[in-house]
XYZ file of N, CA and C in Angstrom:
378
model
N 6.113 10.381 9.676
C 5.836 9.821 8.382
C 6.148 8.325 8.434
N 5.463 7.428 7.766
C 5.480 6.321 7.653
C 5.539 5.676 6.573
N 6.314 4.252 6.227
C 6.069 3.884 4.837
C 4.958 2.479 4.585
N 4.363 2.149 3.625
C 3.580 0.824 3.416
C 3.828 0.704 1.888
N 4.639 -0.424 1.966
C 4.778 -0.995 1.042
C 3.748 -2.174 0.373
N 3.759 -2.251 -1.090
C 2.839 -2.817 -1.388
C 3.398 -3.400 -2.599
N 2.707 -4.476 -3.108
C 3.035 -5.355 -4.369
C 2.074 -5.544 -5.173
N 2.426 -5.300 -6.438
C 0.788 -5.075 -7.972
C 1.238 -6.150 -8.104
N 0.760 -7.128 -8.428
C 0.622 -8.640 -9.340
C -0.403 -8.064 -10.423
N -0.053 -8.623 -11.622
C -0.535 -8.689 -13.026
C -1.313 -9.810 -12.815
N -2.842 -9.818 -13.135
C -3.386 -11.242 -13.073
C -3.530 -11.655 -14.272
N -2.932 -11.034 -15.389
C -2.601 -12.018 -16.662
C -1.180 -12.435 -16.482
N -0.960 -12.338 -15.785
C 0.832 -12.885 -15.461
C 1.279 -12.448 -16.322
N 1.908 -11.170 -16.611
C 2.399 -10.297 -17.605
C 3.832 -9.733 -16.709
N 4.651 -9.841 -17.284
C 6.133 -9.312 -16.340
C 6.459 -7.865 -16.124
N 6.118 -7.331 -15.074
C 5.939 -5.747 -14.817
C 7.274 -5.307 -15.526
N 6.807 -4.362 -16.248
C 7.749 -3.185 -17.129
C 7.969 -2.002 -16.587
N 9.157 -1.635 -17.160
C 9.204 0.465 -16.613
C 8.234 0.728 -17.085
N 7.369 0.615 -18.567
C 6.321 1.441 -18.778
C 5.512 1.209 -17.113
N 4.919 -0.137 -17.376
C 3.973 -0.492 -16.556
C 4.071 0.546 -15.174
N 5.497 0.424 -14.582
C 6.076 0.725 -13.442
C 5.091 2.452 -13.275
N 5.800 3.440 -14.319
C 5.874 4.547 -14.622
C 3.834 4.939 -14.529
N 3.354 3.971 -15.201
C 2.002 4.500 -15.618
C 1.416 4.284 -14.093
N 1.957 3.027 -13.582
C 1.466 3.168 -11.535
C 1.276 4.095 -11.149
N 2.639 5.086 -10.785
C 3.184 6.191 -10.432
C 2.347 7.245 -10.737
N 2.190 7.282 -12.262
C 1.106 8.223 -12.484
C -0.089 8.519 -12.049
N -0.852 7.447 -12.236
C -1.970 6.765 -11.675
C -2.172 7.543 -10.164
N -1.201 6.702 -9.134
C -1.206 7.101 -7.652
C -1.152 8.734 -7.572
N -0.447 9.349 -8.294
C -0.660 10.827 -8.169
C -1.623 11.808 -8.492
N -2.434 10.978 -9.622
C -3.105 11.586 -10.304
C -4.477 11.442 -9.252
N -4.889 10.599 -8.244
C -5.692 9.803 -7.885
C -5.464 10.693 -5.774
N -4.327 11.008 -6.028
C -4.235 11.302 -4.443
C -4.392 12.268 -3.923
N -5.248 12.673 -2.705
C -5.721 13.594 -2.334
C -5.170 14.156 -0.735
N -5.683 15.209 -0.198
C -4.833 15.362 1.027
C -5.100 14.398 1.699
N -6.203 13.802 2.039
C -6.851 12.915 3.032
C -5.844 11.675 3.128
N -5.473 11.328 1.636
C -4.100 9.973 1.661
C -2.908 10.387 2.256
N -2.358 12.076 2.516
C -1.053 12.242 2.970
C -0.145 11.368 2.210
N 0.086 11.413 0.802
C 0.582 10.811 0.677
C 2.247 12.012 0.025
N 3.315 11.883 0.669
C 4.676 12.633 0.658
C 4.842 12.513 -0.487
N 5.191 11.163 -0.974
C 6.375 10.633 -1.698
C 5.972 9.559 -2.215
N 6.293 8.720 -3.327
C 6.057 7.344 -3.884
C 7.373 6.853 -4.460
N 7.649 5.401 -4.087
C 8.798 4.769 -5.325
C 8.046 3.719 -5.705
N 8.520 3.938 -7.274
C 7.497 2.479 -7.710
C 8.753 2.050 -8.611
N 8.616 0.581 -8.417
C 9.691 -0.363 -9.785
C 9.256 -1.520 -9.746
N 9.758 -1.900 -10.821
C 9.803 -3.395 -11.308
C 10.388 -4.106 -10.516
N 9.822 -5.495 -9.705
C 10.546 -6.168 -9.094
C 10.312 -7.672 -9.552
N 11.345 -8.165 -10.274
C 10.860 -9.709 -11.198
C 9.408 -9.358 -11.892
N 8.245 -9.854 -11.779
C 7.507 -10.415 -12.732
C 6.179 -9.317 -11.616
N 6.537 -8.659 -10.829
C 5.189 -7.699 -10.058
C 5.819 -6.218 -9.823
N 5.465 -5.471 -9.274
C 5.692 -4.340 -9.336
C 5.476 -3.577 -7.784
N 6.613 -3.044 -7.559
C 6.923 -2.788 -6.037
C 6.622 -1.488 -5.858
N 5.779 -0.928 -4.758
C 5.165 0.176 -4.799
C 5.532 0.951 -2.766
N 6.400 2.067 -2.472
C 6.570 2.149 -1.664
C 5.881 3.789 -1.511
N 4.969 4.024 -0.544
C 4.290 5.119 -0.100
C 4.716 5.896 0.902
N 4.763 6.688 0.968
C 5.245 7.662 1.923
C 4.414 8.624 2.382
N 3.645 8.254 3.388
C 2.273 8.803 4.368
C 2.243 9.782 5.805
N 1.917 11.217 5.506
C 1.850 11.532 6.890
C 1.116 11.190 7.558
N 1.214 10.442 8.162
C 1.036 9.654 9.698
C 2.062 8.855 10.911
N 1.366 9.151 12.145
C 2.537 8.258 13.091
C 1.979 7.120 13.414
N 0.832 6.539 12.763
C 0.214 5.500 13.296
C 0.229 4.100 12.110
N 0.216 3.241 12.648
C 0.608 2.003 11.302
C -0.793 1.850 10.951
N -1.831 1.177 11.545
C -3.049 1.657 11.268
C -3.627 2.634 10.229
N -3.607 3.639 10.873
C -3.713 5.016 10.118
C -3.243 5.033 8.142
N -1.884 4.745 8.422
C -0.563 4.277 7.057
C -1.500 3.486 6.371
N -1.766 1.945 7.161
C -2.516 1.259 6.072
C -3.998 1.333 5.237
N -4.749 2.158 6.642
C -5.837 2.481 5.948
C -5.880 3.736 4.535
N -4.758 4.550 4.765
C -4.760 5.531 3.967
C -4.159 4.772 2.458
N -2.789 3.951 2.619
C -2.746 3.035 1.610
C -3.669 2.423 1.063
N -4.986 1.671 1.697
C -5.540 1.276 0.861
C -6.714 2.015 0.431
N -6.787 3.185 1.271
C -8.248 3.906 0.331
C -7.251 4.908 -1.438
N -6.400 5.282 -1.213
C -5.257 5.681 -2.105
C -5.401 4.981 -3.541
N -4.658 3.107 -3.027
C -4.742 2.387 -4.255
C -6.300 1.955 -4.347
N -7.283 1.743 -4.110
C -8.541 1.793 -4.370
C -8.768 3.131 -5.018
N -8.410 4.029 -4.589
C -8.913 5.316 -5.730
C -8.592 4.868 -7.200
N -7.137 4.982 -7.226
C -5.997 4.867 -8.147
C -6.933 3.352 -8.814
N -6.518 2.686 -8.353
C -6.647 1.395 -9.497
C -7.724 1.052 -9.765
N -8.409 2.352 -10.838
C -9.532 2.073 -11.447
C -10.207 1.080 -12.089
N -11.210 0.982 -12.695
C -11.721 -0.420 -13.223
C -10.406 -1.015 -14.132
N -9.901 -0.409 -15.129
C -9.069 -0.606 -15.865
C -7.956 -1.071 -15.405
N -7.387 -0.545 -14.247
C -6.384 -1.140 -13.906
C -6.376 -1.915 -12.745
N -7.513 -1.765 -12.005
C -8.139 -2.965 -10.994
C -8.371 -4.502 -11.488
N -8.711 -4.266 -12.835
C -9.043 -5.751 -13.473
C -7.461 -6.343 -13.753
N -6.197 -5.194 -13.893
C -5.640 -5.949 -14.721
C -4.546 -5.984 -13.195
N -4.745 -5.273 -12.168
C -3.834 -5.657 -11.024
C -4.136 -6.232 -9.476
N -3.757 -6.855 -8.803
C -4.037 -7.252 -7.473
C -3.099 -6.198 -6.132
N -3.524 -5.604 -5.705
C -2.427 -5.365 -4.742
C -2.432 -5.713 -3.185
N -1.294 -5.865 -2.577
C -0.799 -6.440 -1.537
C -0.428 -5.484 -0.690
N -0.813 -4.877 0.264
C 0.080 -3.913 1.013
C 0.655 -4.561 2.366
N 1.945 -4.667 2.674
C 2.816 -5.045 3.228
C 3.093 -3.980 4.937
N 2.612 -4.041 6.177
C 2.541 -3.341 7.194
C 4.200 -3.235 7.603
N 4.445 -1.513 7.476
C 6.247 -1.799 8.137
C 6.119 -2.112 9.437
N 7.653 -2.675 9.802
C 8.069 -3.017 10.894
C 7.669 -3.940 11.598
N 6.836 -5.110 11.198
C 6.192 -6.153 11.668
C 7.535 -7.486 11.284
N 7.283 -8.647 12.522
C 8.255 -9.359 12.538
C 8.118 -10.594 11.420
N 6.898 -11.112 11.219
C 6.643 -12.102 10.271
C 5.508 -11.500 9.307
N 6.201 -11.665 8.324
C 5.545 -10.925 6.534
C 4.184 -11.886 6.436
N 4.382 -13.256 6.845
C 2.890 -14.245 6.360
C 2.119 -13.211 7.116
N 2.092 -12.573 8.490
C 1.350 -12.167 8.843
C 0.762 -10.937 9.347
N 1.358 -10.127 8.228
C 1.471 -8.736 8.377
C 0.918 -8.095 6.968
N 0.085 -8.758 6.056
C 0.322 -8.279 4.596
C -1.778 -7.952 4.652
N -1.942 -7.306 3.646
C -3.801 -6.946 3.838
C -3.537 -7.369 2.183
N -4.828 -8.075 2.078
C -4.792 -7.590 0.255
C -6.471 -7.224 0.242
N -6.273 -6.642 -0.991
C -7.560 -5.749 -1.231
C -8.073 -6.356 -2.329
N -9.247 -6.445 -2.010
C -10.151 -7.921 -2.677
C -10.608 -6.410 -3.359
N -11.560 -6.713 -4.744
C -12.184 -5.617 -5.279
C -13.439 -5.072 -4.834
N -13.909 -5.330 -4.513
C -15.524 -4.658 -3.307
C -14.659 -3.801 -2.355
N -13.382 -3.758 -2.204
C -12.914 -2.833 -1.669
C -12.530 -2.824 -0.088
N -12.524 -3.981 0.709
C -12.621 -4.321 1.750
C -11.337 -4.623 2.214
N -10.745 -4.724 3.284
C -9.207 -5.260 3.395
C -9.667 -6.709 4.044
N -8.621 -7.823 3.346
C -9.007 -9.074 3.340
C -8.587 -9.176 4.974
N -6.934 -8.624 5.114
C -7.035 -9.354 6.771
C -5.332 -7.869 6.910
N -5.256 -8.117 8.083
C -4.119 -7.025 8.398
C -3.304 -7.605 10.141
N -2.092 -7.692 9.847
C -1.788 -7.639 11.276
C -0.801 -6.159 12.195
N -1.914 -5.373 11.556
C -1.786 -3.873 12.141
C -2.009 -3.818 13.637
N -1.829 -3.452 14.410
C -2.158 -3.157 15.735
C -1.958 -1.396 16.302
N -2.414 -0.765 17.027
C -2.815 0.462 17.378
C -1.386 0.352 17.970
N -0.507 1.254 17.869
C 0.633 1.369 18.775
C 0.698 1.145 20.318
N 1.494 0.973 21.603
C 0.931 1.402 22.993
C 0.911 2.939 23.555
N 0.035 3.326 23.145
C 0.321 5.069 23.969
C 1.066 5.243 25.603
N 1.230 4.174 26.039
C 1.817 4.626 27.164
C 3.067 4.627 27.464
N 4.148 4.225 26.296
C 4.939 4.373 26.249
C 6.123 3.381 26.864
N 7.640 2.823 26.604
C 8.359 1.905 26.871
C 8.041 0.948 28.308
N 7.765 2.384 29.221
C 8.120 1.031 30.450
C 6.111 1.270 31.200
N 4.705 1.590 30.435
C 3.891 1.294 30.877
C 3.075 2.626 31.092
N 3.969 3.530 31.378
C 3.722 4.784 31.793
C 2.853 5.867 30.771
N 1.992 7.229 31.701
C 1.464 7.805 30.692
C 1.958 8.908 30.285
């Protein structure tokens, strides 16, 4: 299992609330199917956006992010697509500038610094 974290920005610059927080949550569940694997969700308020952590069966980071973003593309319908941006954040990567995808609305991932794991394991081997 894997996690991908992600960040809602309000594009009316509106300061994320527990409601707000709570109706996410809903949203993502109501919206998720086996294909997302999705375990588990934490969602909260973090300052003025809203912090969204997924919990995906998969062992692949790849895999994690693509399922993250077909998930919140379900979920953040017109209604709440207009009123949010989201950011999904790749775990375990060393620099955040260059590890983050955001999801433009046509539905596309803008950019990702995901990489396929090495299958051959620590020292090269198969």
């Amino acid at each position: 299992m894997l996690t991908v974290r992600a960040t809602l920005v309000d594009t009316g610059l509106k300061p994320g609330t527990a409601a707000a927080a709570q109706q996410v949550e809903a949203v993502l569940w109501a919206h998720a199917t086996a294909e997302h694997g999705l375990e588990h969700v934490r969602v909260q308020t973090v300052g003025s956006t809203i912090g969204v952590v997924l919990f995906l069966r998969t062992t692949c980071q790849i895999d994690a992010l693509a399922k993250a973003n077909s998930l919140l593309l379900c979920a953040l319908t017109a209604p709440t697509r207009a009123r949010f941006t989201a950011v999904l954040h790749v775990p375990d990567r060393p620099t955040p500038t260059r590890n983050h995808a955001v999801i433009r609305p046509q539905g596309e991932i803008a950019s990702s610094g995901c990489r396929e794991p090495d299958q051959r394991g620590p020292h090269g081997a198969h």
